């Protein structure tokens, strides 16, 4: 049975606690004011839980006292200890949270409230469905991480609560033991590791392992116990020699034996495919020194005494683990050719390793703060991304949230690692966040085991798996914002960087093809590419095409430049045109150069829209008709009566214009509904719809007249309609 001995009293974790003796042992460690609060919490909890018993027959108050005792061993503050004593009173007794706040203040009440709210994550329902259990565990871990936002001590209390529950698990049924042990191994032990609390992590793992695999546990425990005396004598001789050599080298060090835990032995046996007798670190010692240079000096002494084993050296001081763990690990061939693992670290590193984040509360009343405290908390916040969740939790004003923080989603890799991304990020963003090459080769994605498109937005708690091609490269469509493949600038920059590395000629060809395709779809012809390049501050059209091909600029930006009017001398405001703004009011949209106010209206033959290259035709009695320059009627007027053509330009803003678009699609149920939904989402008004179905070819052809504000909006609408299932072609109709 796994048990832990108390360093002060010598009692084990299986022994019952006496509240009076426990409080008396705390008195030398705590100021009187803090002890008064802890005593009041202890008395209140004992009275509130009077008459309540646990499954093993112990008074329920023993559990509250044991949780506080575990946290005291971690050196936590009096507020945490008081909240631990009270952590179940709101849920299991008649006391309310308001009672706790009136008696102990808002801080302790807030901790109790946080633990109470986390009770929803405790029971993962019994289920024979592994996938269902996995989903429950993932959701539990997510909630626990989010609970750290306001105060990480809430989670420390929860971990201590789970640890004592695991110590008394034998009183439950076999099915309950299996469920709780599995939950502990998959959620609580990894969380303790994430917070760097090794002391709790190893005990949770061993206790869970004992209930999940009792035969394997007992087998390894028996092998560890075998020849224990011989092994301890060997380690004692090893440490004596090492201590002498370190002292001779002038290194002040503490050398001690290091216990190896059963679960970690089993994991290493599985991971490396080794037998128990091939595990190097069953015999292990630890060296504690004062400063980092002493760590490397001690390493030199160890390697000078014994031959080290290649492949068994790790320097976690130079490259700390994700939970900020720091230490040097090496394995050597000691006396008699037996392998010994040696860990070397500073005393500060050791305290951080044993206690993790809990080490930051090891302060006495009135003592000076640790100068590294702010730095450590900053690193922890960065690790867990507290700031993003804090904004989402409402801890900041809405305006400040918008200015400082972006809403985030938290998703999981297939291995269970947590990845945070901006809200709205897609599966493709996820792929590029993991690794650039994974993004380049990405060809599909699964969310919670189901295939999804790469444009699928992610939600917190989902498990994302990326499917790749052996050899792949990005698509230029990924850079089109209308298609919705990428949300994050980081991913876009990686795609752009890939295209920048390709040949200039290939980029020019691809950029020109993409631009011409979009112009053709928008019904734009005879575009002056050199003028367009100048408008976008490129030296030539080739440079413009190359930039489009590399993804440095988007096609929509070029379309936006076409929308803008050229500079004109002394523009004169015309009389109202037929274009209307979104509210239906008339808009002065066209400026007639060098002429006073004239009545204008848009030609019905070509239906120009803001951004089209247009020309005015002076009619007899109907003012000026605005045509596209490539309109067949305008071309005929240029030959027959060029004197009646007049230069015009787009002037007003906010107006809309009727535009005809044509859609060809394979017919299916709900096609028109989906198109209408796109137009509704884009807030585009539909003036007319005409549809025809070809039964033989199963094709549907539609003509729609839309009210469009300009070319960028038209481009966006055409792109989104083109993404719909079964749509073959969508373009502007100009004749």
XYZ file of C-alpha atoms in Angstrom:
735
model
C 0.000 0.000 0.000
C 1.293 3.489 -0.873
C 1.761 5.647 2.203
C 3.630 8.853 3.052
C 5.286 9.637 6.359
C 4.917 13.085 7.915
C 8.370 14.639 8.432
C 7.426 16.334 11.718
C 5.337 13.684 13.497
C 6.433 10.476 11.765
C 2.775 9.485 11.274
C 1.831 7.978 7.925
C -0.858 9.154 5.532
C -3.046 6.249 6.664
C -3.141 7.353 10.311
C -6.112 9.456 11.554
C -5.415 13.066 12.543
C -6.212 14.724 15.839
C -7.342 18.317 15.311
C -5.894 19.565 18.599
C -2.463 18.107 17.966
C -2.497 19.287 14.373
C -3.285 22.859 15.421
C -0.622 22.714 18.133
C 1.963 21.599 15.555
C 1.002 24.600 13.377
C 1.449 27.228 16.093
C 5.263 27.588 15.827
C 4.924 28.042 12.051
C 2.143 30.647 11.930
C 1.551 34.124 13.400
C -1.185 34.288 16.089
C -3.593 36.212 13.837
C -3.387 33.510 11.145
C -3.754 30.719 13.701
C -6.915 32.361 15.028
C -8.493 32.179 11.561
C -7.417 28.558 11.049
C -8.798 27.583 14.490
C -12.160 29.217 13.748
C -12.338 27.431 10.382
C -11.462 24.137 12.062
C -14.164 24.510 14.704
C -16.788 25.589 12.181
C -16.014 22.644 9.881
C -16.077 20.149 12.762
C -19.480 21.408 13.920
C -20.945 21.609 10.417
C -19.895 18.046 9.545
C -20.968 16.584 12.912
C -22.819 13.317 12.393
C -21.526 12.861 8.821
C -19.372 9.837 7.988
C -17.394 8.651 4.978
C -17.656 5.268 3.250
C -14.786 3.872 5.365
C -16.573 4.832 8.603
C -14.371 7.843 9.451
C -16.033 11.104 10.559
C -16.323 13.370 7.524
C -14.371 16.098 9.307
C -11.312 13.804 9.088
C -11.332 14.336 5.321
C -11.395 18.153 5.627
C -8.599 18.027 8.196
C -6.516 15.690 6.011
C -6.854 18.002 2.982
C -5.669 20.972 5.050
C -2.792 18.834 6.400
C -1.630 17.954 2.866
C -1.664 21.618 1.872
C 0.213 22.614 5.006
C 2.895 20.158 3.934
C 3.182 22.137 0.716
C 3.701 25.310 2.766
C 0.550 27.076 1.634
C -0.837 30.167 3.334
C -3.443 30.317 6.104
C -6.213 31.351 3.684
C -5.727 28.146 1.689
C -5.680 26.009 4.838
C -8.851 27.665 6.120
C -10.599 27.190 2.763
C -9.475 23.539 2.717
C -11.086 22.963 6.121
C -14.299 24.535 4.819
C -14.204 23.267 1.228
C -17.205 20.915 1.598
C -19.410 22.818 4.053
C -21.361 24.784 1.429
C -22.129 21.660 -0.603
C -22.770 19.181 2.235
C -24.113 21.238 5.166
C -26.638 23.973 5.911
C -23.993 26.738 5.814
C -24.124 29.096 2.826
C -21.393 30.932 0.967
C -22.709 34.181 2.442
C -22.139 32.716 5.927
C -18.527 31.895 5.029
C -17.935 35.397 3.665
C -19.395 37.100 6.733
C -17.228 34.982 9.043
C -13.973 34.776 7.055
C -14.023 37.480 4.394
C -14.197 37.460 0.586
C -10.826 35.760 -0.128
C -11.507 32.541 1.796
C -15.134 32.555 0.624
C -13.927 32.906 -2.960
C -11.644 29.883 -2.579
C -14.468 27.807 -1.098
C -16.772 28.927 -3.902
C -14.188 27.968 -6.524
C -13.808 24.460 -5.093
C -17.582 24.076 -4.792
C -18.078 25.046 -8.438
C -15.497 22.460 -9.467
C -17.546 19.619 -8.006
C -19.238 19.294 -11.390
C -16.036 17.832 -12.790
C -15.597 15.105 -10.186
C -17.767 12.216 -11.307
C -17.119 10.940 -14.799
C -20.216 8.723 -15.279
C -19.575 5.001 -15.316
C -19.512 3.986 -18.954
C -18.241 1.085 -20.963
C -17.679 3.482 -23.863
C -14.001 4.601 -23.795
C -14.721 7.477 -26.168
C -17.392 8.830 -23.814
C -15.042 8.606 -20.845
C -12.306 10.342 -22.836
C -14.672 13.206 -23.695
C -15.603 13.574 -20.032
C -11.962 13.634 -18.983
C -11.070 16.209 -21.609
C -13.916 18.453 -20.477
C -12.850 18.020 -16.866
C -9.290 19.045 -17.604
C -10.509 22.083 -19.521
C -12.690 23.218 -16.628
C -9.852 22.758 -14.181
C -7.493 24.841 -16.279
C -10.107 27.577 -16.569
C -10.656 27.437 -12.803
C -7.028 28.509 -12.313
C -7.809 31.888 -13.796
C -8.999 33.577 -10.625
C -6.812 31.729 -8.115
C -4.584 28.707 -8.667
C -5.052 27.794 -4.994
C -8.530 26.516 -5.905
C -6.894 23.797 -7.963
C -4.322 23.043 -5.248
C -7.178 22.405 -2.802
C -8.843 20.198 -5.405
C -5.644 18.205 -5.913
C -5.248 17.693 -2.145
C -8.909 16.657 -1.956
C -8.368 14.062 -4.694
C -5.158 12.821 -3.045
C -6.913 12.062 0.244
C -9.799 10.429 -1.619
C -7.278 8.169 -3.360
C -5.674 7.274 -0.023
C -9.062 6.038 1.249
C -10.273 4.502 -2.010
C -10.314 0.926 -0.655
C -13.681 1.549 1.059
C -15.484 1.896 -2.291
C -16.686 -0.797 -4.689
C -14.305 -2.237 -7.287
C -16.122 -0.429 -10.111
C -15.893 2.903 -8.288
C -12.212 2.324 -7.560
C -11.510 1.678 -11.247
C -13.415 4.758 -12.396
C -11.863 7.152 -9.884
C -8.359 5.741 -10.389
C -8.635 6.124 -14.172
C -9.865 9.687 -13.772
C -6.983 10.432 -11.403
C -4.356 9.028 -13.745
C -5.732 10.849 -16.801
C -6.615 14.207 -15.248
C -5.306 14.970 -11.780
C -1.803 13.489 -11.932
C -0.990 15.236 -15.266
C -2.345 18.476 -13.809
C -0.109 18.150 -10.735
C 2.775 17.575 -13.126
C 1.759 20.620 -15.182
C 1.902 22.723 -12.020
C 5.236 21.145 -11.096
C 4.007 19.597 -7.818
C 6.005 16.382 -8.003
C 5.182 15.471 -4.408
C 1.470 15.095 -5.225
C 2.023 13.803 -8.756
C 3.952 10.663 -7.852
C 1.585 9.648 -5.046
C -1.500 10.096 -7.245
C 0.143 8.002 -9.966
C 1.157 5.169 -7.633
C -2.230 5.075 -5.908
C -4.112 5.055 -9.226
C -1.770 2.421 -10.683
C -2.308 0.186 -7.645
C -6.084 0.129 -8.251
C -5.995 -0.066 -12.052
C -3.332 -2.796 -12.349
C -3.082 -4.458 -8.917
C -1.153 -7.550 -10.075
C 1.453 -5.568 -12.018
C 1.761 -3.135 -9.128
C 2.407 -5.910 -6.614
C 4.861 -7.639 -8.959
C 6.988 -4.499 -9.423
C 6.701 -3.641 -5.723
C 8.023 -7.093 -4.871
C 10.964 -6.641 -7.248
C 11.726 -3.238 -5.730
C 11.603 -4.741 -2.227
C 13.786 -7.690 -3.264
C 17.291 -7.366 -1.771
C 16.360 -3.950 -0.422
C 19.054 -4.171 2.266
C 21.793 -4.960 -0.273
C 20.681 -2.077 -2.500
C 20.536 0.388 0.396
C 24.021 -0.646 1.548
C 25.324 -0.213 -1.999
C 23.781 3.259 -2.305
C 25.184 4.238 1.126
C 28.728 3.319 0.018
C 28.202 5.114 -3.293
C 27.049 8.292 -1.509
C 29.933 8.224 0.984
C 32.513 8.103 -1.802
C 30.692 10.787 -3.816
C 30.405 13.092 -0.764
C 34.136 12.785 -0.083
C 35.069 13.627 -3.685
C 32.682 16.603 -3.800
C 34.127 17.976 -0.542
C 37.662 17.496 -1.858
C 36.686 19.528 -4.933
C 35.390 22.336 -2.699
C 31.744 21.817 -3.584
C 29.285 22.213 -0.707
C 26.650 19.603 -1.490
C 24.011 17.395 0.094
C 23.913 13.839 -1.264
C 20.866 11.658 -0.633
C 19.178 8.557 -1.981
C 16.251 9.130 -4.315
C 13.198 6.855 -4.153
C 11.962 5.493 -7.466
C 8.216 5.168 -7.701
C 6.432 2.113 -8.977
C 4.359 3.799 -11.671
C 7.387 5.557 -13.180
C 9.320 2.254 -13.221
C 6.430 0.583 -15.065
C 6.121 3.444 -17.561
C 9.832 3.294 -18.347
C 9.663 -0.485 -18.785
C 6.823 -0.064 -21.281
C 8.325 2.926 -23.074
C 11.747 1.399 -23.589
C 10.694 -2.254 -23.826
C 13.034 -3.162 -20.964
C 12.977 -5.685 -18.174
C 12.970 -4.432 -14.589
C 16.649 -5.353 -14.159
C 17.532 -3.132 -17.173
C 16.062 0.025 -15.626
C 18.999 2.281 -14.802
C 17.470 4.549 -12.205
C 16.132 2.035 -9.660
C 19.391 2.832 -7.861
C 19.468 6.623 -7.748
C 21.008 9.480 -5.769
C 20.428 13.203 -5.754
C 22.971 15.998 -5.293
C 21.778 19.393 -3.999
C 24.115 22.386 -4.348
C 23.886 26.135 -3.851
C 24.344 27.661 -7.301
C 24.019 26.658 -10.954
C 27.826 26.596 -11.602
C 28.124 24.093 -8.747
C 25.747 21.766 -10.648
C 28.148 21.482 -13.553
C 31.155 21.213 -11.241
C 29.445 18.312 -9.439
C 28.679 16.716 -12.827
C 32.385 16.817 -13.622
C 33.180 15.032 -10.350
C 30.579 12.310 -11.049
C 31.820 11.680 -14.594
C 35.401 11.755 -13.341
C 34.659 8.976 -10.867
C 32.540 6.680 -13.040
C 31.901 6.061 -16.710
C 28.629 7.598 -17.871
C 26.141 5.770 -20.079
C 25.614 7.343 -23.525
C 22.022 8.341 -24.211
C 21.160 8.677 -20.525
C 22.243 12.318 -20.066
C 19.695 15.177 -19.971
C 20.398 18.818 -19.104
C 17.061 20.278 -17.982
C 18.829 23.300 -16.493
C 19.855 24.602 -19.907
C 16.550 23.468 -21.448
C 13.833 23.280 -18.746
C 10.746 21.145 -19.228
C 7.376 22.737 -20.005
C 6.446 22.852 -16.311
C 9.726 24.720 -15.587
C 11.387 21.599 -14.116
C 15.172 22.036 -13.901
C 17.797 19.409 -13.080
C 20.722 17.495 -14.599
C 20.160 13.754 -15.105
C 22.947 11.287 -15.816
C 23.478 7.538 -15.388
C 26.867 5.994 -14.581
C 28.413 2.563 -14.157
C 29.159 2.559 -10.441
C 31.159 0.076 -8.380
C 30.691 -3.581 -9.359
C 29.413 -2.450 -12.757
C 25.960 -1.529 -11.407
C 24.076 1.371 -12.972
C 23.151 4.390 -10.824
C 21.164 7.444 -11.872
C 22.393 10.769 -10.508
C 20.291 13.951 -10.383
C 22.014 17.279 -9.766
C 20.157 20.508 -8.985
C 20.237 23.590 -6.780
C 18.217 23.714 -3.577
C 15.894 26.305 -5.116
C 15.329 24.025 -8.110
C 14.600 21.153 -5.724
C 11.973 23.154 -3.859
C 10.340 24.160 -7.122
C 10.415 20.531 -8.272
C 8.847 19.181 -5.094
C 6.260 21.894 -4.572
C 5.863 23.531 -7.988
C 3.551 26.523 -7.951
C 2.816 25.868 -4.272
C 6.354 26.998 -3.446
C 5.314 30.595 -4.138
C 3.171 30.671 -0.970
C 5.961 29.632 1.409
C 6.140 33.011 3.148
C 5.900 33.926 6.822
C 3.952 36.923 8.069
C 6.064 40.058 7.598
C 8.835 38.275 5.679
C 10.320 39.935 2.612
C 8.899 38.767 -0.685
C 10.967 36.530 -2.934
C 12.432 38.813 -5.642
C 11.813 36.064 -8.213
C 8.130 35.713 -7.292
C 6.777 38.036 -9.973
C 8.944 36.424 -12.625
C 7.815 32.906 -11.681
C 4.156 33.868 -11.632
C 4.614 35.555 -15.002
C 6.069 32.347 -16.419
C 3.221 30.322 -14.966
C 0.647 32.684 -16.416
C 2.327 32.422 -19.790
C 2.328 28.640 -19.526
C -1.360 28.374 -18.757
C -2.417 31.488 -20.689
C -4.241 32.932 -17.707
C -4.558 36.340 -19.240
C -6.796 35.121 -22.052
C -9.150 33.299 -19.726
C -9.159 36.222 -17.289
C -10.525 38.454 -19.996
C -13.193 35.909 -20.886
C -14.156 35.443 -17.231
C -15.324 39.041 -16.919
C -12.500 40.066 -14.626
C -11.812 43.113 -16.786
C -14.037 45.777 -18.225
C -15.363 45.143 -21.705
C -13.433 48.032 -23.229
C -10.194 46.932 -21.598
C -10.785 43.362 -22.707
C -11.203 44.470 -26.302
C -8.028 46.540 -26.166
C -5.747 44.066 -24.369
C -6.903 40.517 -24.905
C -8.346 38.401 -27.660
C -10.819 35.617 -26.897
C -9.175 32.217 -27.063
C -10.106 28.603 -27.635
C -8.290 25.681 -26.040
C -8.042 22.471 -28.040
C -6.134 19.223 -27.644
C -3.656 17.333 -29.778
C -4.126 13.560 -30.180
C -1.566 13.148 -27.352
C -3.616 15.378 -25.045
C -1.427 18.508 -25.190
C -3.344 21.774 -24.852
C -3.059 24.259 -27.722
C -4.510 27.758 -27.412
C -5.583 29.722 -30.466
C -7.616 32.868 -31.164
C -11.370 32.298 -31.240
C -12.412 31.506 -34.798
C -9.130 29.729 -35.610
C -9.492 26.838 -38.030
C -8.123 23.320 -38.209
C -5.517 24.639 -40.657
C -4.439 27.308 -38.137
C -4.031 24.465 -35.632
C -1.780 22.565 -38.057
C 0.502 25.570 -38.585
C 0.607 26.227 -34.828
C 1.953 22.707 -34.233
C 4.600 22.857 -36.966
C 5.122 24.739 -40.218
C 5.752 21.563 -42.199
C 2.603 19.977 -40.783
C 0.633 22.957 -42.078
C 2.242 22.812 -45.518
C 1.428 19.091 -45.872
C -2.040 19.325 -44.326
C -4.774 17.840 -46.498
C -7.581 17.169 -44.021
C -8.575 17.247 -40.365
C -10.565 15.296 -37.805
C -12.307 16.837 -34.812
C -13.194 14.363 -32.068
C -12.694 11.594 -34.613
C -14.991 13.022 -37.322
C -13.743 14.402 -40.649
C -14.210 18.157 -41.055
C -13.201 20.727 -43.694
C -10.005 22.693 -43.122
C -12.116 25.836 -42.756
C -13.878 24.389 -39.674
C -13.637 26.800 -36.734
C -12.441 25.186 -33.515
C -14.180 25.203 -30.138
C -12.677 24.799 -26.695
C -12.243 21.195 -25.562
C -12.098 19.600 -29.016
C -9.450 17.042 -29.940
C -7.924 17.868 -33.341
C -6.043 15.471 -35.615
C -4.359 16.608 -38.842
C -4.178 14.391 -41.949
C -1.174 14.997 -44.194
C 0.206 14.121 -47.596
C 3.713 12.708 -47.841
C 4.700 15.589 -50.067
C 2.529 18.659 -50.054
C 2.566 22.410 -50.267
C 0.172 25.256 -49.431
C -2.606 26.376 -51.721
C -2.983 30.023 -52.675
C -6.647 29.690 -51.804
C -5.543 29.517 -48.161
C -4.604 33.193 -48.341
C -8.029 34.258 -49.632
C -9.822 35.742 -46.603
C -13.239 35.101 -48.183
C -12.580 31.349 -48.214
C -11.894 31.285 -44.478
C -8.988 28.832 -44.329
C -6.745 30.864 -42.025
C -7.572 33.134 -39.102
C -4.189 33.707 -37.462
C -1.559 36.049 -38.864
C 1.100 33.541 -37.774
C -0.269 30.873 -40.110
C -0.789 33.331 -42.966
C 2.803 34.548 -42.675
C 4.053 30.961 -42.918
C 2.058 30.385 -46.101
C 3.239 33.701 -47.542
C 6.832 32.828 -46.669
C 6.532 29.543 -48.555
C 5.318 31.272 -51.689
C 8.066 33.902 -51.408
C 10.617 31.141 -51.705
C 9.226 29.935 -55.035
C 10.492 31.138 -58.453
C 9.651 34.690 -59.438
C 8.313 33.595 -62.831
C 6.037 31.020 -61.253
C 4.691 33.626 -58.848
C 4.094 36.080 -61.692
C 2.176 33.475 -63.687
C 0.145 32.316 -60.694
C -0.610 35.869 -59.549
C -1.690 37.003 -63.006
C -3.881 33.899 -63.450
C -5.530 34.448 -60.076
C -6.192 38.139 -60.726
C -7.532 37.536 -64.227
C -9.796 34.782 -62.932
C -11.265 37.138 -60.322
C -11.641 39.996 -62.821
C -13.370 37.669 -65.263
C -15.755 36.493 -62.546
C -16.519 40.120 -61.660
C -17.103 40.952 -65.323
C -14.206 43.423 -65.477
C -12.307 43.715 -68.759
C -9.580 45.964 -70.198
C -8.023 46.659 -66.803
C -4.849 48.722 -67.029
C -2.444 46.537 -65.051
C 0.341 49.106 -65.013
C -1.994 51.714 -63.519
C -3.232 49.155 -61.033
C 0.360 48.311 -60.029
C 1.113 52.016 -59.564
C -2.003 52.386 -57.411
C -0.689 49.585 -55.176
C 2.825 51.140 -55.100
C 4.548 48.538 -57.280
C 7.083 49.468 -59.925
C 5.568 47.274 -62.611
C 2.702 44.911 -63.284
C 5.148 41.959 -63.024
C 5.999 42.976 -59.453
C 2.273 43.204 -58.716
C 1.618 39.718 -60.122
C 4.569 38.271 -58.189
C 3.272 39.787 -54.948
C -0.164 38.319 -55.624
C 1.387 34.944 -56.387
C 3.468 34.978 -53.173
C 0.484 36.029 -51.124
C 2.025 39.350 -50.024
C -1.167 41.099 -51.061
C -4.625 39.732 -51.684
C -6.743 39.887 -54.792
C -9.349 41.758 -52.772
C -6.844 44.575 -52.216
C -6.388 44.965 -55.969
C -10.152 44.975 -56.440
C -10.394 47.645 -53.731
C -7.964 49.867 -55.674
C -10.105 49.464 -58.790
C -13.066 50.667 -56.696
C -11.339 53.921 -55.783
C -11.829 56.938 -58.129
C -8.821 58.574 -59.792
C -7.908 62.109 -58.889
C -9.888 64.674 -60.849
C -9.669 68.467 -61.112
C -12.598 70.438 -59.767
C -15.221 67.696 -59.510
C -18.773 68.996 -59.720
C -21.545 67.372 -57.678
C -24.274 66.014 -60.010
C -27.977 65.728 -59.514
C -29.212 62.562 -57.810
C -28.508 59.326 -59.660
C -30.563 56.193 -59.587
C -28.263 54.405 -57.160
C -29.671 54.032 -53.640
C -27.983 53.639 -50.301
C -28.859 50.789 -47.951
C -31.708 52.772 -46.453
C -33.254 53.441 -49.862
C -32.273 57.114 -50.058
C -31.007 58.632 -53.286
C -27.234 59.056 -53.523
C -25.045 61.388 -55.574
C -22.762 58.670 -56.865
C -21.366 59.929 -60.185
C -19.301 63.050 -60.762
C -19.351 64.554 -64.269
C -16.008 66.168 -65.001
C -16.001 69.775 -66.275
C -19.815 70.052 -66.552
C -22.505 71.412 -64.246
C -25.182 69.309 -62.575
C -26.887 66.913 -64.937
C -29.460 64.209 -64.371
C -27.738 60.801 -64.389
C -28.987 57.243 -64.398
C -27.377 53.830 -64.736
C -27.648 51.967 -68.006
C -29.835 48.863 -67.866
C -27.799 47.079 -70.522
C -24.546 46.717 -68.520
C -25.646 47.727 -64.988
C -22.381 49.348 -63.831
C -21.398 49.211 -60.159
C -19.067 51.422 -58.150
C -15.520 50.597 -59.205
C -16.326 49.763 -62.839
C -14.557 51.843 -65.469
C -17.476 53.971 -66.741
C -18.290 56.592 -69.314
C -21.286 58.925 -69.672
C -23.523 59.183 -72.731
C -25.582 62.367 -73.162
C -29.078 61.356 -74.189
C -31.823 63.504 -75.665
C -34.033 64.586 -72.767
C -32.974 61.935 -70.234
C -29.721 63.404 -68.966
C -26.561 61.292 -68.877
C -26.655 57.490 -69.004
C -23.741 55.781 -67.230
C -22.282 52.800 -69.118
C -19.332 50.523 -68.527
C -16.575 51.359 -71.010
C -16.643 47.785 -72.366
C -20.418 47.805 -72.801
C -21.343 47.014 -76.442
C -23.631 50.065 -76.568
C -20.864 52.343 -75.249
C -18.464 50.997 -77.877
C -21.070 51.647 -80.588
C -21.593 55.230 -79.316
C -17.815 55.772 -79.525
C -17.957 55.020 -83.244
C -21.297 56.641 -84.136
C -21.391 59.782 -81.948
C -18.199 60.200 -79.904
C -19.036 63.866 -79.253
C -21.879 62.773 -76.956
C -19.597 60.739 -74.652
C -18.475 62.462 -71.480
C -15.939 61.579 -68.768
C -17.460 60.623 -65.432
C -16.214 59.105 -62.198
C -17.699 57.545 -59.095
C -18.198 60.033 -56.313
C -20.602 59.245 -53.458
C -20.315 56.513 -50.839
C -22.904 54.218 -49.264
C -24.987 53.649 -52.407
C -26.033 50.300 -53.844
C -26.454 49.272 -57.475
C -28.339 46.461 -59.190
C -25.959 43.749 -60.383
C -26.866 40.569 -62.252
C -25.039 37.359 -61.336
C -25.324 33.903 -62.873
C -24.975 30.638 -60.953
C -24.539 27.162 -62.411
C -24.803 24.230 -60.010
C -25.688 20.569 -59.833
C -29.272 20.583 -58.681
C -29.970 19.487 -55.138
C -32.545 20.037 -52.434
C -31.977 23.213 -50.438
C -29.653 24.880 -52.976
C -31.675 28.090 -53.251
C -32.104 28.156 -49.463
C -28.322 27.991 -48.953
C -27.726 30.773 -51.480
C -30.339 32.906 -49.736
C -28.648 32.260 -46.399
C -25.315 33.540 -47.782
C -26.958 36.685 -49.098
C -28.792 37.229 -45.804
C -25.575 36.867 -43.818
C -23.886 39.412 -46.101
C -26.911 41.745 -45.785
C -27.347 41.832 -49.562
C -30.808 42.634 -50.908
C -32.199 40.471 -53.733
C -34.224 42.315 -56.385
C -35.037 39.414 -58.692
C -34.492 35.654 -59.027
C -34.919 33.429 -62.068
C -34.110 29.700 -62.003
C -34.127 26.935 -64.593
C -33.479 23.205 -64.106
C -32.081 20.861 -66.739
C -33.387 17.417 -65.811
C -31.158 15.587 -68.285
C -27.885 17.069 -66.998
C -29.217 17.613 -63.440
C -28.044 21.227 -63.632
C -29.673 24.309 -62.152
C -29.025 27.705 -63.715
C -29.960 30.788 -61.748
C -29.942 34.492 -62.491
C -30.126 36.863 -59.542
C -30.255 40.647 -59.420
C -28.598 41.926 -56.255
C -28.115 45.343 -54.703
C -24.324 45.679 -54.374
C -22.330 48.553 -52.865
C -19.131 47.970 -54.815
C -16.638 45.538 -56.274
C -15.167 44.298 -52.951
C -18.637 43.334 -51.728
C -19.438 41.682 -55.057
C -16.169 39.707 -54.904
C -16.914 38.546 -51.362
C -20.468 37.460 -52.219
C -19.369 35.547 -55.331
C -16.632 33.787 -53.350
C -18.972 32.624 -50.602
C -21.607 31.407 -53.044
C -18.872 29.574 -54.934
C -17.984 27.680 -51.734
C -21.441 26.125 -51.473
C -21.808 22.413 -52.178
C -22.566 21.525 -55.838
C -21.955 25.088 -57.139
C -20.001 24.775 -60.401
C -19.680 28.405 -61.471
C -20.750 31.822 -60.243
C -19.961 35.091 -61.989
C -21.259 38.536 -62.815
C -23.383 38.807 -65.950
C -22.577 41.888 -67.964
C -24.554 41.322 -71.149
